[in-house]
Amino acid sequence: MSLKKVHTHTHSGSSVQPSKRQRKAAARGGERTRGTTLAPGTKPAAESWMKRIFGFEKEDLSSWERLVCLLNRPTDPASLGVFRFLFGLLMALDVTQERGLSHLDYKYLDGAPLCRFPLFNFLEPLPMDWMYFVYLVMFLGAIGIMLGFFYRFSCLMFISTYWYVFFLDKTAWNNHSYLYGLIGFQLTLMDANRYWSIDGLRNPKKRNAHVPLWNYTVVRAQIFIVYFIAGVKKLDADWVEGYSMQYLAHHWLFDPFKLILPVELVSLLVVHGGGLVLDLTAGYLLFFDATRPVAMVFVSYFHCMNSQLFSIGMFAYTMLATSPLFCYPDWPRRFFRHFPACLGVFLPPAAPLPQPSTSCVYPPTPPGDPKDSPGTPKPTKPGRRHTLGALFTFLYVAEQLFLPYSHFITQGYNNWTNGLYGYSWDMMVHSRSHQHVKITYRDGKTGDIGYLNPGVFTQSRRWKDHGDMLKQYATCLSRHLPRYNITDPEIYFDIWVSINERFQQRIFDPRVDIVKAEWSPFRPNPWLMPLLVDLSPWRVKFSEIEGTLDNQTEVVFIADFPGLHLENYVSGDLGNTSVQVLQGQVNVEIVEEKVNYTLHPGDKMKQLPGGAYHKVYTVSEGPSCYMYIYVNTTEAALQRNFTHLLELQEKIRNGTETEPLPPELQPLITGLEDDDSEGNVSDPVLRVFLRRQRRMKERKERREASLPQRIERFVVKKYYMLRRGFLMTAIAMRNLAVGPPPLEQLTQEVAYANMKEPDSKASLDDSLQAEVGHGEL
């Protein structure tokens, strides 16, 4: 089967358009037959089923040389060029948002005593102004990728700074950030600047030149792996049974499904079942021509939903940008051909056809084709460059298939999800909730014991779930505490976590001094408490128990190990607090009264004393399970007051209230219209009520806003975010170039950069600090 293609800037000669079958087969092989010039009267040769479906013959796999020729087959650069542009654009936006340029000073807090969590302990952030320089280089690299300007150098600028920032902070790790770095690395080795690029305008040899097929093969394989491995990871029992993401079914995006299904089935069938099926099949459906249109619809809908469900930055849009890579490589030419000619300056070019490139291997001219036709590429044999491209393709794909299952190598990082989470594609497979976090220190010299506020000296919350981060945190605390007259501190952590709606249980051994504890990335974590998977069937019973409780009664399910105890404090706000044993045997000690009670399965101890400590000891041979049932009396009373105030406000508005209002309740009349009224309210309950009513009003206005209003709000918000990032970068570059100005001037410049958008309800500091935190994964 001939792969030769004639490239000419004119339309002279007999041009035979390919059949639909030929186009499908050509697309799988990366080369279309459109524009191929055949001798008059010549008919295309018949194609085998393998050629029609996969785009190559089985003979192409018969030897290494033929495989190299296949992977270096000349391919239209158009689709890859458009993807390069979109990826660069999205990464430029990502630098200002999820990478943190807009709140860099809040993220790194130059000179502050912070505990950080780099991949390698020797990695440290540069001084603040230099970190702005790092981000500026990353941003310019992304812009260079987008424009195809000094393309290879721009790729190096982007990935070198990106991976530095990525390794600098494990608390920001997630699968899509890892994916961005991988795609940036791939593009560095590809010829993605052969179409719609400034480099093409500067160098005629690069302009509109063929790219080898392996350029498409690598990135397509990467996206296939992202989908498929994510689906395989969702075959976990927790996901299949609907426990991983139960809360998602309550989101407004699933309201149409709730019209025909109860919320429990929406969670099981739509959220979990639909997510599993889509991830497992998306890569295959995108690959084949017959199923690609359907796949494009469902994949696009899936990613648009994800952009609303999760705070995942540019990930949804990046995945949308990868979908057209599975289409015919020349789809941009055919698509933009229909636009007016006056827009051609700004849009990807539709003509001429690609020119030959030294990056590709061209086969001999087939019989019947004129060998000296203008633009006909000369036959070439694979060289070292082509062999290295094919070798890289195989090694890279093999490595990406291996890494998600290499947790037997990196065993010390994540707990209850072994290995480095960042390269496993375990996307949203686990949800966690934390009930109790206690940090105890002991002075190594005096023996004095004290407690630390969880999260002191750090901005992150993810250290609670990862053994490597806990070790780093304990080591950092041991360096800071001597400043507070604590010598040779020992640090103990008592952290209770529920994963996928299970019991709350300890994740680390609270008896181990983490400062002196051993940790290795290549050995199992010795002070990790095992997940009590044998108790997972209790989750069905949880729903039944919660269904018997009223709206004001709360329940917490606890499981503990033999020989350990839970020290708990019952707040005075909690009334009717009781503990009931579900499995095992416990002793409950009331600390102040110095009284012990032994409870067996089914036993219940009512009215635990409020405002006091008690301890629950597990004395059975196996783990114990028990539950706390309580009523937040303060919250219940507040809710009753809110209901009364709301009824009174409605009566005032509709004129049915006949009694005159006392002076302290006068703000009920103008409370929502007068922004200053809240500060003049003396009654704290009324002040909280007015604040809540104002928030509800704002939320309703946002929900009912028209499309132009929503677009305007979005644009204004992004403008002020980008504005702050670039102004702070300009200040930092000025400081590096000529030195910092006087403190008064610097304060004024930062205040100008911190300018809030009009009608902003929250302070800039609050919004920026909220962006610094990363959600639990």
PDB file of N, CA, C and O in Angstrom, residues 635-681:
ATOM      1  N   GLU A 635     -26.916  25.462  68.308  1.00  0.00           N
ATOM      2  CA  GLU A 635     -27.343  25.614  66.920  1.00  0.00           C
ATOM      3  C   GLU A 635     -28.852  25.465  66.791  1.00  0.00           C
ATOM      4  O   GLU A 635     -29.493  26.183  66.010  1.00  0.00           O
ATOM      5  N   ALA A 636     -29.424  24.529  67.549  1.00  0.00           N
ATOM      6  CA  ALA A 636     -30.876  24.344  67.491  1.00  0.00           C
ATOM      7  C   ALA A 636     -31.606  25.589  67.989  1.00  0.00           C
ATOM      8  O   ALA A 636     -32.602  26.024  67.405  1.00  0.00           O
ATOM      9  N   ALA A 637     -31.113  26.171  69.082  1.00  0.00           N
ATOM     10  CA  ALA A 637     -31.733  27.395  69.599  1.00  0.00           C
ATOM     11  C   ALA A 637     -31.583  28.538  68.599  1.00  0.00           C
ATOM     12  O   ALA A 637     -32.515  29.337  68.395  1.00  0.00           O
ATOM     13  N   LEU A 638     -30.413  28.639  67.987  1.00  0.00           N
ATOM     14  CA  LEU A 638     -30.186  29.683  66.992  1.00  0.00           C
ATOM     15  C   LEU A 638     -31.133  29.508  65.816  1.00  0.00           C
ATOM     16  O   LEU A 638     -31.670  30.486  65.279  1.00  0.00           O
ATOM     17  N   GLN A 639     -31.348  28.252  65.397  1.00  0.00           N
ATOM     18  CA  GLN A 639     -32.243  28.001  64.282  1.00  0.00           C
ATOM     19  C   GLN A 639     -33.672  28.392  64.631  1.00  0.00           C
ATOM     20  O   GLN A 639     -34.409  28.935  63.801  1.00  0.00           O
ATOM     21  N   ARG A 640     -34.087  28.138  65.881  1.00  0.00           N
ATOM     22  CA  ARG A 640     -35.432  28.549  66.308  1.00  0.00           C
ATOM     23  C   ARG A 640     -35.561  30.070  66.295  1.00  0.00           C
ATOM     24  O   ARG A 640     -36.584  30.620  65.861  1.00  0.00           O
ATOM     25  N   ASN A 641     -34.517  30.762  66.742  1.00  0.00           N
ATOM     26  CA  ASN A 641     -34.539  32.229  66.706  1.00  0.00           C
ATOM     27  C   ASN A 641     -34.595  32.744  65.274  1.00  0.00           C
ATOM     28  O   ASN A 641     -35.304  33.718  64.976  1.00  0.00           O
ATOM     29  N   PHE A 642     -33.847  32.092  64.380  1.00  0.00           N
ATOM     30  CA  PHE A 642     -33.871  32.494  62.967  1.00  0.00           C
ATOM     31  C   PHE A 642     -35.274  32.324  62.388  1.00  0.00           C
ATOM     32  O   PHE A 642     -35.760  33.177  61.627  1.00  0.00           O
ATOM     33  N   THR A 643     -35.913  31.210  62.721  1.00  0.00           N
ATOM     34  CA  THR A 643     -37.259  30.967  62.206  1.00  0.00           C
ATOM     35  C   THR A 643     -38.229  32.043  62.696  1.00  0.00           C
ATOM     36  O   THR A 643     -39.059  32.556  61.929  1.00  0.00           O
ATOM     37  N   HIS A 644     -38.107  32.392  63.965  1.00  0.00           N
ATOM     38  CA  HIS A 644     -38.975  33.445  64.518  1.00  0.00           C
ATOM     39  C   HIS A 644     -38.718  34.784  63.835  1.00  0.00           C
ATOM     40  O   HIS A 644     -39.666  35.510  63.468  1.00  0.00           O
ATOM     41  N   LEU A 645     -37.450  35.150  63.654  1.00  0.00           N
ATOM     42  CA  LEU A 645     -37.116  36.421  63.016  1.00  0.00           C
ATOM     43  C   LEU A 645     -37.577  36.451  61.564  1.00  0.00           C
ATOM     44  O   LEU A 645     -38.035  37.499  61.067  1.00  0.00           O
ATOM     45  N   LEU A 646     -37.453  35.319  60.865  1.00  0.00           N
ATOM     46  CA  LEU A 646     -37.894  35.260  59.467  1.00  0.00           C
ATOM     47  C   LEU A 646     -39.406  35.432  59.371  1.00  0.00           C
ATOM     48  O   LEU A 646     -39.900  36.153  58.492  1.00  0.00           O
ATOM     49  N   GLU A 647     -40.160  34.791  60.262  1.00  0.00           N
ATOM     50  CA  GLU A 647     -41.611  34.949  60.269  1.00  0.00           C
ATOM     51  C   GLU A 647     -41.992  36.393  60.579  1.00  0.00           C
ATOM     52  O   GLU A 647     -42.904  36.958  59.958  1.00  0.00           O
ATOM     53  N   LEU A 648     -41.286  36.994  61.533  1.00  0.00           N
ATOM     54  CA  LEU A 648     -41.572  38.386  61.882  1.00  0.00           C
ATOM     55  C   LEU A 648     -41.272  39.322  60.717  1.00  0.00           C
ATOM     56  O   LEU A 648     -42.038  40.260  60.436  1.00  0.00           O
ATOM     57  N   GLN A 649     -40.173  39.060  60.007  1.00  0.00           N
ATOM     58  CA  GLN A 649     -39.818  39.899  58.856  1.00  0.00           C
ATOM     59  C   GLN A 649     -40.855  39.775  57.755  1.00  0.00           C
ATOM     60  O   GLN A 649     -41.209  40.771  57.094  1.00  0.00           O
ATOM     61  N   GLU A 650     -41.381  38.579  57.529  1.00  0.00           N
ATOM     62  CA  GLU A 650     -42.403  38.386  56.500  1.00  0.00           C
ATOM     63  C   GLU A 650     -43.700  39.120  56.881  1.00  0.00           C
ATOM     64  O   GLU A 650     -44.360  39.713  56.017  1.00  0.00           O
ATOM     65  N   LYS A 651     -44.040  39.079  58.169  1.00  0.00           N
ATOM     66  CA  LYS A 651     -45.244  39.788  58.597  1.00  0.00           C
ATOM     67  C   LYS A 651     -45.101  41.298  58.389  1.00  0.00           C
ATOM     68  O   LYS A 651     -46.052  41.980  58.008  1.00  0.00           O
ATOM     69  N   ILE A 652     -43.895  41.825  58.658  1.00  0.00           N
ATOM     70  CA  ILE A 652     -43.659  43.261  58.459  1.00  0.00           C
ATOM     71  C   ILE A 652     -43.807  43.628  56.995  1.00  0.00           C
ATOM     72  O   ILE A 652     -44.400  44.660  56.633  1.00  0.00           O
ATOM     73  N   ARG A 653     -43.296  42.753  56.129  1.00  0.00           N
ATOM     74  CA  ARG A 653     -43.323  43.063  54.694  1.00  0.00           C
ATOM     75  C   ARG A 653     -44.734  43.003  54.131  1.00  0.00           C
ATOM     76  O   ARG A 653     -45.099  43.796  53.246  1.00  0.00           O
ATOM     77  N   ASN A 654     -45.539  42.046  54.575  1.00  0.00           N
ATOM     78  CA  ASN A 654     -46.900  41.955  54.020  1.00  0.00           C
ATOM     79  C   ASN A 654     -47.932  42.704  54.842  1.00  0.00           C
ATOM     80  O   ASN A 654     -49.128  42.640  54.565  1.00  0.00           O
ATOM     81  N   GLY A 655     -47.461  43.423  55.909  1.00  0.00           N
ATOM     82  CA  GLY A 655     -48.338  44.306  56.663  1.00  0.00           C
ATOM     83  C   GLY A 655     -49.248  43.630  57.653  1.00  0.00           C
ATOM     84  O   GLY A 655     -50.220  44.239  58.123  1.00  0.00           O
ATOM     85  N   THR A 656     -49.009  42.372  58.006  1.00  0.00           N
ATOM     86  CA  THR A 656     -49.868  41.663  58.955  1.00  0.00           C
ATOM     87  C   THR A 656     -49.381  41.786  60.389  1.00  0.00           C
ATOM     88  O   THR A 656     -50.063  41.314  61.307  1.00  0.00           O
ATOM     89  N   GLU A 657     -48.225  42.393  60.607  1.00  0.00           N
ATOM     90  CA  GLU A 657     -47.714  42.587  61.964  1.00  0.00           C
ATOM     91  C   GLU A 657     -48.331  43.852  62.542  1.00  0.00           C
ATOM     92  O   GLU A 657     -48.118  44.966  62.045  1.00  0.00           O
ATOM     93  N   THR A 658     -49.107  43.659  63.619  1.00  0.00           N
ATOM     94  CA  THR A 658     -49.824  44.785  64.219  1.00  0.00           C
ATOM     95  C   THR A 658     -49.102  45.385  65.401  1.00  0.00           C
ATOM     96  O   THR A 658     -49.307  46.561  65.725  1.00  0.00           O
ATOM     97  N   GLU A 659     -48.261  44.608  66.071  1.00  0.00           N
ATOM     98  CA  GLU A 659     -47.552  45.117  67.229  1.00  0.00           C
ATOM     99  C   GLU A 659     -46.351  45.957  66.783  1.00  0.00           C
ATOM    100  O   GLU A 659     -45.656  45.606  65.825  1.00  0.00           O
ATOM    101  N   PRO A 660     -46.086  47.075  67.461  1.00  0.00           N
ATOM    102  CA  PRO A 660     -44.899  47.888  67.105  1.00  0.00           C
ATOM    103  C   PRO A 660     -43.612  47.150  67.456  1.00  0.00           C
ATOM    104  O   PRO A 660     -43.532  46.442  68.461  1.00  0.00           O
ATOM    105  N   LEU A 661     -42.609  47.304  66.580  1.00  0.00           N
ATOM    106  CA  LEU A 661     -41.329  46.630  66.798  1.00  0.00           C
ATOM    107  C   LEU A 661     -40.529  47.341  67.879  1.00  0.00           C
ATOM    108  O   LEU A 661     -40.490  48.577  67.919  1.00  0.00           O
ATOM    109  N   PRO A 662     -39.900  46.573  68.761  1.00  0.00           N
ATOM    110  CA  PRO A 662     -38.984  47.206  69.717  1.00  0.00           C
ATOM    111  C   PRO A 662     -37.780  47.784  68.973  1.00  0.00           C
ATOM    112  O   PRO A 662     -37.454  47.351  67.857  1.00  0.00           O
ATOM    113  N   PRO A 663     -37.102  48.760  69.554  1.00  0.00           N
ATOM    114  CA  PRO A 663     -35.982  49.423  68.849  1.00  0.00           C
ATOM    115  C   PRO A 663     -34.896  48.460  68.392  1.00  0.00           C
ATOM    116  O   PRO A 663     -34.324  48.648  67.313  1.00  0.00           O
ATOM    117  N   GLU A 664     -34.607  47.404  69.191  1.00  0.00           N
ATOM    118  CA  GLU A 664     -33.514  46.516  68.810  1.00  0.00           C
ATOM    119  C   GLU A 664     -33.844  45.664  67.592  1.00  0.00           C
ATOM    120  O   GLU A 664     -32.958  45.092  66.964  1.00  0.00           O
ATOM    121  N   LEU A 665     -35.142  45.586  67.217  1.00  0.00           N
ATOM    122  CA  LEU A 665     -35.526  44.802  66.040  1.00  0.00           C
ATOM    123  C   LEU A 665     -35.830  45.679  64.826  1.00  0.00           C
ATOM    124  O   LEU A 665     -36.246  45.169  63.786  1.00  0.00           O
ATOM    125  N   GLN A 666     -35.649  46.979  64.928  1.00  0.00           N
ATOM    126  CA  GLN A 666     -35.891  47.881  63.808  1.00  0.00           C
ATOM    127  C   GLN A 666     -35.068  47.523  62.569  1.00  0.00           C
ATOM    128  O   GLN A 666     -35.549  47.696  61.447  1.00  0.00           O
ATOM    129  N   PRO A 667     -33.813  47.018  62.711  1.00  0.00           N
ATOM    130  CA  PRO A 667     -33.047  46.660  61.495  1.00  0.00           C
ATOM    131  C   PRO A 667     -33.704  45.585  60.642  1.00  0.00           C
ATOM    132  O   PRO A 667     -33.301  45.393  59.487  1.00  0.00           O
ATOM    133  N   LEU A 668     -34.720  44.889  61.168  1.00  0.00           N
ATOM    134  CA  LEU A 668     -35.420  43.912  60.330  1.00  0.00           C
ATOM    135  C   LEU A 668     -36.108  44.583  59.145  1.00  0.00           C
ATOM    136  O   LEU A 668     -36.337  43.947  58.114  1.00  0.00           O
ATOM    137  N   ILE A 669     -36.426  45.855  59.288  1.00  0.00           N
ATOM    138  CA  ILE A 669     -37.142  46.547  58.208  1.00  0.00           C
ATOM    139  C   ILE A 669     -36.202  46.914  57.069  1.00  0.00           C
ATOM    140  O   ILE A 669     -36.524  46.759  55.892  1.00  0.00           O
ATOM    141  N   THR A 670     -35.010  47.417  57.420  1.00  0.00           N
ATOM    142  CA  THR A 670     -34.068  47.895  56.389  1.00  0.00           C
ATOM    143  C   THR A 670     -32.788  47.077  56.374  1.00  0.00           C
ATOM    144  O   THR A 670     -31.815  47.485  55.759  1.00  0.00           O
ATOM    145  N   GLY A 671     -32.791  45.942  57.013  1.00  0.00           N
ATOM    146  CA  GLY A 671     -31.548  45.185  57.196  1.00  0.00           C
ATOM    147  C   GLY A 671     -30.907  44.731  55.912  1.00  0.00           C
ATOM    148  O   GLY A 671     -29.681  44.652  55.803  1.00  0.00           O
ATOM    149  N   LEU A 672     -31.719  44.412  54.884  1.00  0.00           N
ATOM    150  CA  LEU A 672     -31.150  43.895  53.643  1.00  0.00           C
ATOM    151  C   LEU A 672     -30.807  45.007  52.660  1.00  0.00           C
ATOM    152  O   LEU A 672     -30.010  44.809  51.751  1.00  0.00           O
ATOM    153  N   GLU A 673     -31.412  46.173  52.840  1.00  0.00           N
ATOM    154  CA  GLU A 673     -31.142  47.270  51.918  1.00  0.00           C
ATOM    155  C   GLU A 673     -30.009  48.157  52.394  1.00  0.00           C
ATOM    156  O   GLU A 673     -29.264  48.720  51.602  1.00  0.00           O
ATOM    157  N   ASP A 674     -29.868  48.319  53.704  1.00  0.00           N
ATOM    158  CA  ASP A 674     -28.864  49.209  54.271  1.00  0.00           C
ATOM    159  C   ASP A 674     -27.616  48.420  54.618  1.00  0.00           C
ATOM    160  O   ASP A 674     -27.625  47.588  55.523  1.00  0.00           O
ATOM    161  N   ASP A 675     -26.524  48.664  53.879  1.00  0.00           N
ATOM    162  CA  ASP A 675     -25.296  47.910  54.108  1.00  0.00           C
ATOM    163  C   ASP A 675     -24.674  48.211  55.463  1.00  0.00           C
ATOM    164  O   ASP A 675     -23.942  47.393  56.009  1.00  0.00           O
ATOM    165  N   ASP A 676     -24.955  49.381  56.004  1.00  0.00           N
ATOM    166  CA  ASP A 676     -24.335  49.766  57.269  1.00  0.00           C
ATOM    167  C   ASP A 676     -25.165  49.353  58.478  1.00  0.00           C
ATOM    168  O   ASP A 676     -24.720  49.503  59.621  1.00  0.00           O
ATOM    169  N   SER A 677     -26.389  48.854  58.244  1.00  0.00           N
ATOM    170  CA  SER A 677     -27.263  48.556  59.374  1.00  0.00           C
ATOM    171  C   SER A 677     -26.719  47.412  60.216  1.00  0.00           C
ATOM    172  O   SER A 677     -26.918  47.372  61.425  1.00  0.00           O
ATOM    173  N   GLU A 678     -26.044  46.455  59.584  1.00  0.00           N
ATOM    174  CA  GLU A 678     -25.556  45.291  60.310  1.00  0.00           C
ATOM    175  C   GLU A 678     -24.574  45.686  61.409  1.00  0.00           C
ATOM    176  O   GLU A 678     -24.572  45.123  62.505  1.00  0.00           O
ATOM    177  N   GLY A 679     -23.724  46.677  61.120  1.00  0.00           N
ATOM    178  CA  GLY A 679     -22.739  47.086  62.113  1.00  0.00           C
ATOM    179  C   GLY A 679     -23.345  47.814  63.293  1.00  0.00           C
ATOM    180  O   GLY A 679     -22.715  47.929  64.356  1.00  0.00           O
ATOM    181  N   ASN A 680     -24.577  48.330  63.136  1.00  0.00           N
ATOM    182  CA  ASN A 680     -25.240  49.070  64.212  1.00  0.00           C
ATOM    183  C   ASN A 680     -26.152  48.193  65.057  1.00  0.00           C
ATOM    184  O   ASN A 680     -26.810  48.695  65.966  1.00  0.00           O
ATOM    185  N   VAL A 681     -26.226  46.913  64.754  1.00  0.00           N
ATOM    186  CA  VAL A 681     -27.105  46.011  65.488  1.00  0.00           C
ATOM    187  C   VAL A 681     -26.398  45.533  66.748  1.00  0.00           C
ATOM    188  O   VAL A 681     -25.269  45.032  66.695  1.00  0.00           O
TER     189      VAL A 681
END
